[in-house]
Amino acid sequence: MKDKLDLFSNLLLEWNRVHNLSGAKNRQDIERNIADSLQVLDFIAPFKSCLDVGSGAGFPAIPLSLACPHARFILLEPNAKKMAFLHHLKASLDLQNVRLKRLRLQELPPLKVELITSRALMPAQELLNLSAPFLEKGGHFLFYKGSNLSTEISCLPEECFAYGKRVYFYRKGAN
């Protein structure tokens, strides 16, 4: 996995110079984003399917798809240049467990997944409302948020995990 994460980092640095895909401007920034993406494996339940909304430059979905090769990932990204990068990543990293869709969440045909992830896309309550129809019964939402999560949504202490300035919102969907 380390070799593939290194290749991911190199490709992101290369593409970022031309296309400005991410705020990560050096290897240390990318390594922090990778660690941030994978930190959740310390507390989330195992899952077989994941929908990543607003995949951008591939965080958190690409590191998670490498760490969880038996899970199926669907990455949604409406931006053409970011989607081109994700297609390049999928081929370069041989990500057989990843499907890419150049769509907004509101355009996605019906499907069900066990985990819905998103990082810095939209306010948590709006994302919950829009993504809830895609969550399997007993599935979880996992949103990578900042310290302003409490202004976006009320959540119980057991739904929030904080590491440094990052707050992870992990809530079981309505049954």
PDB file of N, CA, C and O in Angstrom, residues 31-80:
ATOM      1  N   GLU A  31       0.888  14.056   2.722  1.00  0.00           N
ATOM      2  CA  GLU A  31       0.989  13.010   3.748  1.00  0.00           C
ATOM      3  C   GLU A  31       0.046  13.293   4.914  1.00  0.00           C
ATOM      4  O   GLU A  31      -0.553  12.362   5.460  1.00  0.00           O
ATOM      5  N   ARG A  32      -0.128  14.557   5.279  1.00  0.00           N
ATOM      6  CA  ARG A  32      -1.093  14.908   6.339  1.00  0.00           C
ATOM      7  C   ARG A  32      -2.516  14.573   5.895  1.00  0.00           C
ATOM      8  O   ARG A  32      -3.328  14.064   6.666  1.00  0.00           O
ATOM      9  N   ASN A  33      -2.832  14.860   4.625  1.00  0.00           N
ATOM     10  CA  ASN A  33      -4.163  14.540   4.104  1.00  0.00           C
ATOM     11  C   ASN A  33      -4.402  13.035   4.031  1.00  0.00           C
ATOM     12  O   ASN A  33      -5.511  12.567   4.281  1.00  0.00           O
ATOM     13  N   ILE A  34      -3.362  12.284   3.688  1.00  0.00           N
ATOM     14  CA  ILE A  34      -3.483  10.820   3.668  1.00  0.00           C
ATOM     15  C   ILE A  34      -3.726  10.306   5.087  1.00  0.00           C
ATOM     16  O   ILE A  34      -4.628   9.491   5.315  1.00  0.00           O
ATOM     17  N   ALA A  35      -2.934  10.788   6.042  1.00  0.00           N
ATOM     18  CA  ALA A  35      -3.110  10.366   7.439  1.00  0.00           C
ATOM     19  C   ALA A  35      -4.511  10.738   7.930  1.00  0.00           C
ATOM     20  O   ALA A  35      -5.167   9.940   8.609  1.00  0.00           O
ATOM     21  N   ASP A  36      -4.967  11.926   7.579  1.00  0.00           N
ATOM     22  CA  ASP A  36      -6.310  12.374   7.945  1.00  0.00           C
ATOM     23  C   ASP A  36      -7.364  11.441   7.350  1.00  0.00           C
ATOM     24  O   ASP A  36      -8.323  11.060   8.024  1.00  0.00           O
ATOM     25  N   SER A  37      -7.167  11.040   6.113  1.00  0.00           N
ATOM     26  CA  SER A  37      -8.122  10.149   5.448  1.00  0.00           C
ATOM     27  C   SER A  37      -8.192   8.788   6.118  1.00  0.00           C
ATOM     28  O   SER A  37      -9.265   8.187   6.208  1.00  0.00           O
ATOM     29  N   LEU A  38      -7.045   8.301   6.581  1.00  0.00           N
ATOM     30  CA  LEU A  38      -6.970   6.946   7.143  1.00  0.00           C
ATOM     31  C   LEU A  38      -7.195   6.886   8.649  1.00  0.00           C
ATOM     32  O   LEU A  38      -7.439   5.803   9.192  1.00  0.00           O
ATOM     33  N   GLN A  39      -7.121   8.025   9.328  1.00  0.00           N
ATOM     34  CA  GLN A  39      -7.299   8.071  10.790  1.00  0.00           C
ATOM     35  C   GLN A  39      -8.607   7.404  11.214  1.00  0.00           C
ATOM     36  O   GLN A  39      -8.677   6.765  12.255  1.00  0.00           O
ATOM     37  N   VAL A  40      -9.622   7.515  10.378  1.00  0.00           N
ATOM     38  CA  VAL A  40     -10.953   7.000  10.720  1.00  0.00           C
ATOM     39  C   VAL A  40     -10.982   5.494  10.871  1.00  0.00           C
ATOM     40  O   VAL A  40     -11.893   4.954  11.504  1.00  0.00           O
ATOM     41  N   LEU A  41     -10.027   4.801  10.292  1.00  0.00           N
ATOM     42  CA  LEU A  41     -10.014   3.336  10.400  1.00  0.00           C
ATOM     43  C   LEU A  41      -9.835   2.888  11.850  1.00  0.00           C
ATOM     44  O   LEU A  41     -10.114   1.730  12.167  1.00  0.00           O
ATOM     45  N   ASP A  42      -9.440   3.815  12.714  1.00  0.00           N
ATOM     46  CA  ASP A  42      -9.319   3.522  14.148  1.00  0.00           C
ATOM     47  C   ASP A  42     -10.685   3.361  14.823  1.00  0.00           C
ATOM     48  O   ASP A  42     -10.780   2.740  15.870  1.00  0.00           O
ATOM     49  N   PHE A  43     -11.744   3.962  14.239  1.00  0.00           N
ATOM     50  CA  PHE A  43     -13.025   3.934  14.950  1.00  0.00           C
ATOM     51  C   PHE A  43     -14.238   3.558  14.110  1.00  0.00           C
ATOM     52  O   PHE A  43     -15.308   3.345  14.667  1.00  0.00           O
ATOM     53  N   ILE A  44     -14.131   3.456  12.805  1.00  0.00           N
ATOM     54  CA  ILE A  44     -15.330   3.117  12.032  1.00  0.00           C
ATOM     55  C   ILE A  44     -15.517   1.602  11.938  1.00  0.00           C
ATOM     56  O   ILE A  44     -14.565   0.841  12.027  1.00  0.00           O
ATOM     57  N   ALA A  45     -16.762   1.210  11.756  1.00  0.00           N
ATOM     58  CA  ALA A  45     -17.096  -0.209  11.582  1.00  0.00           C
ATOM     59  C   ALA A  45     -16.681  -0.659  10.181  1.00  0.00           C
ATOM     60  O   ALA A  45     -16.668   0.145   9.243  1.00  0.00           O
ATOM     61  N   PRO A  46     -16.363  -1.939  10.023  1.00  0.00           N
ATOM     62  CA  PRO A  46     -16.052  -2.447   8.678  1.00  0.00           C
ATOM     63  C   PRO A  46     -17.229  -2.186   7.736  1.00  0.00           C
ATOM     64  O   PRO A  46     -18.389  -2.183   8.146  1.00  0.00           O
ATOM     65  N   PHE A  47     -16.928  -1.968   6.469  1.00  0.00           N
ATOM     66  CA  PHE A  47     -17.960  -1.670   5.476  1.00  0.00           C
ATOM     67  C   PHE A  47     -17.592  -2.344   4.158  1.00  0.00           C
ATOM     68  O   PHE A  47     -16.424  -2.625   3.903  1.00  0.00           O
ATOM     69  N   LYS A  48     -18.617  -2.574   3.335  1.00  0.00           N
ATOM     70  CA  LYS A  48     -18.399  -3.226   2.036  1.00  0.00           C
ATOM     71  C   LYS A  48     -18.593  -2.271   0.865  1.00  0.00           C
ATOM     72  O   LYS A  48     -18.183  -2.571  -0.252  1.00  0.00           O
ATOM     73  N   SER A  49     -19.246  -1.136   1.117  1.00  0.00           N
ATOM     74  CA  SER A  49     -19.496  -0.183   0.041  1.00  0.00           C
ATOM     75  C   SER A  49     -19.463   1.235   0.586  1.00  0.00           C
ATOM     76  O   SER A  49     -19.887   1.494   1.712  1.00  0.00           O
ATOM     77  N   CYS A  50     -18.950   2.142  -0.245  1.00  0.00           N
ATOM     78  CA  CYS A  50     -18.786   3.529   0.180  1.00  0.00           C
ATOM     79  C   CYS A  50     -19.092   4.461  -0.990  1.00  0.00           C
ATOM     80  O   CYS A  50     -18.646   4.221  -2.119  1.00  0.00           O
ATOM     81  N   LEU A  51     -19.821   5.511  -0.698  1.00  0.00           N
ATOM     82  CA  LEU A  51     -20.072   6.589  -1.647  1.00  0.00           C
ATOM     83  C   LEU A  51     -19.335   7.813  -1.127  1.00  0.00           C
ATOM     84  O   LEU A  51     -19.607   8.272  -0.019  1.00  0.00           O
ATOM     85  N   ASP A  52     -18.374   8.312  -1.908  1.00  0.00           N
ATOM     86  CA  ASP A  52     -17.630   9.512  -1.522  1.00  0.00           C
ATOM     87  C   ASP A  52     -18.177  10.675  -2.339  1.00  0.00           C
ATOM     88  O   ASP A  52     -18.105  10.674  -3.571  1.00  0.00           O
ATOM     89  N   VAL A  53     -18.724  11.670  -1.654  1.00  0.00           N
ATOM     90  CA  VAL A  53     -19.393  12.793  -2.296  1.00  0.00           C
ATOM     91  C   VAL A  53     -18.425  13.966  -2.407  1.00  0.00           C
ATOM     92  O   VAL A  53     -17.885  14.427  -1.410  1.00  0.00           O
ATOM     93  N   GLY A  54     -18.222  14.437  -3.628  1.00  0.00           N
ATOM     94  CA  GLY A  54     -17.294  15.542  -3.858  1.00  0.00           C
ATOM     95  C   GLY A  54     -15.853  15.099  -3.695  1.00  0.00           C
ATOM     96  O   GLY A  54     -15.105  15.659  -2.902  1.00  0.00           O
ATOM     97  N   SER A  55     -15.444  14.111  -4.450  1.00  0.00           N
ATOM     98  CA  SER A  55     -14.148  13.451  -4.251  1.00  0.00           C
ATOM     99  C   SER A  55     -12.940  14.335  -4.521  1.00  0.00           C
ATOM    100  O   SER A  55     -11.854  14.065  -4.003  1.00  0.00           O
ATOM    101  N   GLY A  56     -13.081  15.371  -5.320  1.00  0.00           N
ATOM    102  CA  GLY A  56     -11.996  16.320  -5.532  1.00  0.00           C
ATOM    103  C   GLY A  56     -10.709  15.660  -5.988  1.00  0.00           C
ATOM    104  O   GLY A  56     -10.671  14.938  -6.976  1.00  0.00           O
ATOM    105  N   ALA A  57      -9.640  15.863  -5.222  1.00  0.00           N
ATOM    106  CA  ALA A  57      -8.323  15.307  -5.549  1.00  0.00           C
ATOM    107  C   ALA A  57      -8.136  13.900  -4.968  1.00  0.00           C
ATOM    108  O   ALA A  57      -7.036  13.369  -4.983  1.00  0.00           O
ATOM    109  N   GLY A  58      -9.212  13.321  -4.430  1.00  0.00           N
ATOM    110  CA  GLY A  58      -9.141  11.931  -3.987  1.00  0.00           C
ATOM    111  C   GLY A  58      -9.132  11.700  -2.499  1.00  0.00           C
ATOM    112  O   GLY A  58      -8.989  10.557  -2.057  1.00  0.00           O
ATOM    113  N   PHE A  59      -9.300  12.746  -1.708  1.00  0.00           N
ATOM    114  CA  PHE A  59      -9.349  12.571  -0.251  1.00  0.00           C
ATOM    115  C   PHE A  59     -10.791  12.598   0.209  1.00  0.00           C
ATOM    116  O   PHE A  59     -11.535  13.486  -0.187  1.00  0.00           O
ATOM    117  N   PRO A  60     -11.221  11.674   1.016  1.00  0.00           N
ATOM    118  CA  PRO A  60     -10.520  10.566   1.644  1.00  0.00           C
ATOM    119  C   PRO A  60     -10.565   9.258   0.844  1.00  0.00           C
ATOM    120  O   PRO A  60      -9.960   8.264   1.221  1.00  0.00           O
ATOM    121  N   ALA A  61     -11.293   9.233  -0.278  1.00  0.00           N
ATOM    122  CA  ALA A  61     -11.633   7.970  -0.931  1.00  0.00           C
ATOM    123  C   ALA A  61     -10.443   7.177  -1.467  1.00  0.00           C
ATOM    124  O   ALA A  61     -10.428   5.951  -1.351  1.00  0.00           O
ATOM    125  N   ILE A  62      -9.451   7.843  -2.039  1.00  0.00           N
ATOM    126  CA  ILE A  62      -8.340   7.080  -2.620  1.00  0.00           C
ATOM    127  C   ILE A  62      -7.537   6.364  -1.525  1.00  0.00           C
ATOM    128  O   ILE A  62      -7.333   5.145  -1.611  1.00  0.00           O
ATOM    129  N   PRO A  63      -7.094   7.053  -0.467  1.00  0.00           N
ATOM    130  CA  PRO A  63      -6.408   6.306   0.598  1.00  0.00           C
ATOM    131  C   PRO A  63      -7.277   5.210   1.216  1.00  0.00           C
ATOM    132  O   PRO A  63      -6.797   4.102   1.476  1.00  0.00           O
ATOM    133  N   LEU A  64      -8.566   5.494   1.429  1.00  0.00           N
ATOM    134  CA  LEU A  64      -9.453   4.479   1.997  1.00  0.00           C
ATOM    135  C   LEU A  64      -9.609   3.286   1.054  1.00  0.00           C
ATOM    136  O   LEU A  64      -9.635   2.136   1.502  1.00  0.00           O
ATOM    137  N   SER A  65      -9.704   3.541  -0.250  1.00  0.00           N
ATOM    138  CA  SER A  65      -9.861   2.428  -1.193  1.00  0.00           C
ATOM    139  C   SER A  65      -8.612   1.555  -1.240  1.00  0.00           C
ATOM    140  O   SER A  65      -8.709   0.355  -1.471  1.00  0.00           O
ATOM    141  N   LEU A  66      -7.452   2.140  -1.002  1.00  0.00           N
ATOM    142  CA  LEU A  66      -6.216   1.359  -0.941  1.00  0.00           C
ATOM    143  C   LEU A  66      -6.145   0.552   0.352  1.00  0.00           C
ATOM    144  O   LEU A  66      -5.701  -0.588   0.355  1.00  0.00           O
ATOM    145  N   ALA A  67      -6.600   1.144   1.442  1.00  0.00           N
ATOM    146  CA  ALA A  67      -6.566   0.471   2.744  1.00  0.00           C
ATOM    147  C   ALA A  67      -7.657  -0.588   2.879  1.00  0.00           C
ATOM    148  O   ALA A  67      -7.515  -1.513   3.680  1.00  0.00           O
ATOM    149  N   CYS A  68      -8.727  -0.454   2.117  1.00  0.00           N
ATOM    150  CA  CYS A  68      -9.870  -1.372   2.201  1.00  0.00           C
ATOM    151  C   CYS A  68     -10.153  -1.947   0.809  1.00  0.00           C
ATOM    152  O   CYS A  68     -11.185  -1.647   0.190  1.00  0.00           O
ATOM    153  N   PRO A  69      -9.257  -2.785   0.292  1.00  0.00           N
ATOM    154  CA  PRO A  69      -9.389  -3.248  -1.089  1.00  0.00           C
ATOM    155  C   PRO A  69     -10.608  -4.127  -1.355  1.00  0.00           C
ATOM    156  O   PRO A  69     -10.996  -4.290  -2.518  1.00  0.00           O
ATOM    157  N   HIS A  70     -11.224  -4.673  -0.320  1.00  0.00           N
ATOM    158  CA  HIS A  70     -12.396  -5.528  -0.526  1.00  0.00           C
ATOM    159  C   HIS A  70     -13.699  -4.747  -0.496  1.00  0.00           C
ATOM    160  O   HIS A  70     -14.762  -5.324  -0.757  1.00  0.00           O
ATOM    161  N   ALA A  71     -13.617  -3.450  -0.198  1.00  0.00           N
ATOM    162  CA  ALA A  71     -14.801  -2.597  -0.222  1.00  0.00           C
ATOM    163  C   ALA A  71     -14.931  -1.969  -1.612  1.00  0.00           C
ATOM    164  O   ALA A  71     -13.945  -1.710  -2.284  1.00  0.00           O
ATOM    165  N   ARG A  72     -16.168  -1.719  -2.003  1.00  0.00           N
ATOM    166  CA  ARG A  72     -16.468  -1.073  -3.285  1.00  0.00           C
ATOM    167  C   ARG A  72     -16.665   0.423  -3.039  1.00  0.00           C
ATOM    168  O   ARG A  72     -17.403   0.811  -2.137  1.00  0.00           O
ATOM    169  N   PHE A  73     -16.007   1.252  -3.833  1.00  0.00           N
ATOM    170  CA  PHE A  73     -16.073   2.707  -3.681  1.00  0.00           C
ATOM    171  C   PHE A  73     -16.666   3.337  -4.934  1.00  0.00           C
ATOM    172  O   PHE A  73     -16.301   2.979  -6.051  1.00  0.00           O
ATOM    173  N   ILE A  74     -17.570   4.289  -4.718  1.00  0.00           N
ATOM    174  CA  ILE A  74     -18.119   5.097  -5.802  1.00  0.00           C
ATOM    175  C   ILE A  74     -17.736   6.538  -5.484  1.00  0.00           C
ATOM    176  O   ILE A  74     -18.093   7.058  -4.424  1.00  0.00           O
ATOM    177  N   LEU A  75     -16.985   7.157  -6.389  1.00  0.00           N
ATOM    178  CA  LEU A  75     -16.525   8.524  -6.184  1.00  0.00           C
ATOM    179  C   LEU A  75     -17.329   9.455  -7.083  1.00  0.00           C
ATOM    180  O   LEU A  75     -17.377   9.259  -8.305  1.00  0.00           O
ATOM    181  N   LEU A  76     -17.971  10.451  -6.469  1.00  0.00           N
ATOM    182  CA  LEU A  76     -18.750  11.451  -7.210  1.00  0.00           C
ATOM    183  C   LEU A  76     -17.953  12.745  -7.278  1.00  0.00           C
ATOM    184  O   LEU A  76     -17.524  13.277  -6.246  1.00  0.00           O
ATOM    185  N   GLU A  77     -17.766  13.257  -8.483  1.00  0.00           N
ATOM    186  CA  GLU A  77     -17.075  14.529  -8.663  1.00  0.00           C
ATOM    187  C   GLU A  77     -17.560  15.166  -9.958  1.00  0.00           C
ATOM    188  O   GLU A  77     -17.330  14.613 -11.040  1.00  0.00           O
ATOM    189  N   PRO A  78     -18.234  16.316  -9.876  1.00  0.00           N
ATOM    190  CA  PRO A  78     -18.752  16.943 -11.092  1.00  0.00           C
ATOM    191  C   PRO A  78     -17.702  17.739 -11.886  1.00  0.00           C
ATOM    192  O   PRO A  78     -17.886  17.978 -13.078  1.00  0.00           O
ATOM    193  N   ASN A  79     -16.600  18.133 -11.267  1.00  0.00           N
ATOM    194  CA  ASN A  79     -15.592  18.965 -11.916  1.00  0.00           C
ATOM    195  C   ASN A  79     -14.767  18.142 -12.913  1.00  0.00           C
ATOM    196  O   ASN A  79     -14.183  17.118 -12.548  1.00  0.00           O
ATOM    197  N   ALA A  80     -14.698  18.598 -14.157  1.00  0.00           N
ATOM    198  CA  ALA A  80     -14.054  17.839 -15.234  1.00  0.00           C
ATOM    199  C   ALA A  80     -12.571  17.599 -14.981  1.00  0.00           C
ATOM    200  O   ALA A  80     -12.074  16.483 -15.176  1.00  0.00           O
TER     201      ALA A  80
END
